[in-house]
Amino acid sequence: MPKIRLELDRMESYALLVATECLRQLFCEEDGGIPLVASIRPGAANREYTELGVTFTSFDDVRSLKVRVFAGDLWPKEGQVFLKADEPNFNDLHFDFRLEGNPANPQVHFTSLSNKSG
């Protein structure tokens, strides 16, 4: 499998950190595995937010997340993670999060979970 070479700005790095932590907490802690990044898709970036799409593989699973980190100079940062998967139980889930602590090495805290399926 080819390695991914990353050159991300700070907001994209925060988004990747959040995506990895979300997958680790949801799916990998039970299995003891580490999610492997399969692809990264830069999304919208403006004064309000930065988006990053990330696809992970873990054993025989593939998970795709879209992470939106709200922009601005305020710390701690806040944002949302949108989880898309084939399983009906996980369609349209989204998590709110906060990045807290040292901005150079932040901790991810998930603050809520919502199911947006109709």
Short mmCIF file of C-alpha atoms in Angstrom, two decimals:
data_model
loop_
_atom_site.label_atom_id
_atom_site.label_comp_id
_atom_site.label_asym_id
_atom_site.label_seq_id
_atom_site.Cartn_x
_atom_site.Cartn_y
_atom_site.Cartn_z
CA MET A 1 0.00 0.00 0.00
CA PRO A 2 1.48 3.40 -0.94
CA LYS A 3 2.21 5.85 1.83
CA ILE A 4 0.39 9.17 1.89
CA ARG A 5 2.61 12.24 1.98
CA LEU A 6 0.86 15.03 3.84
CA GLU A 7 1.33 18.75 3.73
CA LEU A 8 -1.55 20.18 5.72
CA ASP A 9 -2.13 23.59 7.22
CA ARG A 10 -3.00 23.88 10.90
CA MET A 11 -6.79 23.73 10.45
CA GLU A 12 -6.53 20.68 8.16
CA SER A 13 -4.20 19.06 10.70
CA TYR A 14 -6.79 19.66 13.42
CA ALA A 15 -9.46 18.08 11.18
CA LEU A 16 -7.31 15.00 10.57
CA LEU A 17 -6.61 14.68 14.31
CA VAL A 18 -10.34 14.82 15.08
CA ALA A 19 -11.21 12.29 12.35
CA THR A 20 -8.60 9.84 13.61
CA GLU A 21 -9.71 10.19 17.23
CA CYS A 22 -13.38 9.76 16.28
CA LEU A 23 -12.66 6.52 14.41
CA ARG A 24 -10.41 5.26 17.19
CA GLN A 25 -13.06 5.84 19.86
CA LEU A 26 -15.96 4.48 17.81
CA PHE A 27 -14.48 1.43 16.15
CA CYS A 28 -10.89 0.65 17.06
CA GLU A 29 -10.74 0.58 20.84
CA GLU A 30 -12.71 -2.68 20.96
CA ASP A 31 -10.66 -4.30 18.20
CA GLY A 32 -7.34 -2.91 19.36
CA GLY A 33 -6.60 -1.74 15.83
CA ILE A 34 -5.37 1.57 14.54
CA PRO A 35 -7.30 3.26 11.72
CA LEU A 36 -5.15 3.64 8.61
CA VAL A 37 -5.68 6.69 6.40
CA ALA A 38 -6.61 5.55 2.87
CA SER A 39 -7.36 8.93 1.32
CA ILE A 40 -7.69 12.60 2.18
CA ARG A 41 -9.93 14.99 0.27
CA PRO A 42 -9.55 18.72 0.92
CA GLY A 43 -12.94 20.36 1.22
CA ALA A 44 -14.27 23.85 1.56
CA ALA A 45 -12.13 26.39 3.35
CA ASN A 46 -13.23 29.93 4.08
CA ARG A 47 -13.40 32.40 6.95
CA GLU A 48 -16.07 30.36 8.71
CA TYR A 49 -14.72 26.80 8.58
CA THR A 50 -12.30 24.30 7.08
CA GLU A 51 -13.49 20.89 5.86
CA LEU A 52 -11.50 17.74 5.25
CA GLY A 53 -12.80 14.39 3.98
CA VAL A 54 -10.92 11.35 5.27
CA THR A 55 -11.33 7.66 4.39
CA PHE A 56 -9.92 5.07 6.79
CA THR A 57 -9.43 1.32 6.58
CA SER A 58 -9.35 -0.97 9.60
CA PHE A 59 -9.19 -4.73 9.09
CA ASP A 60 -12.02 -5.29 6.56
CA ASP A 61 -13.91 -2.02 7.23
CA VAL A 62 -13.80 1.23 5.29
CA ARG A 63 -15.12 4.39 6.95
CA SER A 64 -15.43 7.88 5.52
CA LEU A 65 -15.68 11.02 7.60
CA LYS A 66 -16.11 14.68 6.81
CA VAL A 67 -14.70 16.95 9.50
CA ARG A 68 -15.60 20.63 9.75
CA VAL A 69 -13.47 22.77 12.06
CA PHE A 70 -14.87 26.23 12.72
CA ALA A 71 -12.31 28.84 11.80
CA GLY A 72 -11.22 32.02 13.46
CA ASP A 73 -8.61 32.89 16.00
CA LEU A 74 -10.57 31.68 19.03
CA TRP A 75 -9.24 28.85 21.13
CA PRO A 76 -10.47 26.28 21.99
CA LYS A 77 -11.61 25.31 18.50
CA GLU A 78 -14.97 23.69 17.90
CA GLY A 79 -16.45 21.73 15.03
CA GLN A 80 -18.39 18.74 13.76
CA VAL A 81 -17.63 15.28 12.42
CA PHE A 82 -20.03 13.73 9.88
CA LEU A 83 -19.88 9.93 9.62
CA LYS A 84 -21.03 8.22 6.44
CA ALA A 85 -21.11 4.44 6.28
CA ASP A 86 -23.04 1.68 4.54
CA GLU A 87 -24.59 0.36 7.74
CA PRO A 88 -28.07 1.81 8.39
CA ASN A 89 -27.25 2.40 12.07
CA PHE A 90 -24.47 4.84 11.22
CA ASN A 91 -26.00 6.86 8.37
CA ASP A 92 -25.92 10.59 8.94
CA LEU A 93 -24.44 10.55 12.42
CA HIS A 94 -22.62 13.66 13.47
CA PHE A 95 -20.55 14.55 16.49
CA ASP A 96 -19.77 17.95 17.94
CA PHE A 97 -16.28 18.36 19.34
CA ARG A 98 -13.90 20.79 21.02
CA LEU A 99 -10.13 20.94 20.74
CA GLU A 100 -8.74 21.95 24.13
CA GLY A 101 -5.39 22.29 25.85
CA ASN A 102 -2.20 23.34 24.14
CA PRO A 103 -2.90 24.36 20.51
CA ALA A 104 0.34 22.61 19.47
CA ASN A 105 -0.85 19.32 21.00
CA PRO A 106 -4.62 19.56 21.54
CA GLN A 107 -6.94 17.06 23.19
CA VAL A 108 -10.16 16.10 21.36
CA HIS A 109 -13.37 16.11 23.43
CA PHE A 110 -16.60 14.96 21.79
CA THR A 111 -19.49 16.92 23.27
CA SER A 112 -22.58 15.46 21.58
CA LEU A 113 -23.88 12.90 19.11
CA SER A 114 -26.84 13.48 16.80
CA ASN A 115 -28.58 11.25 14.28
CA LYS A 116 -29.76 13.28 11.29
CA SER A 117 -31.49 10.42 9.46
CA GLY A 118 -35.11 11.10 8.78
#
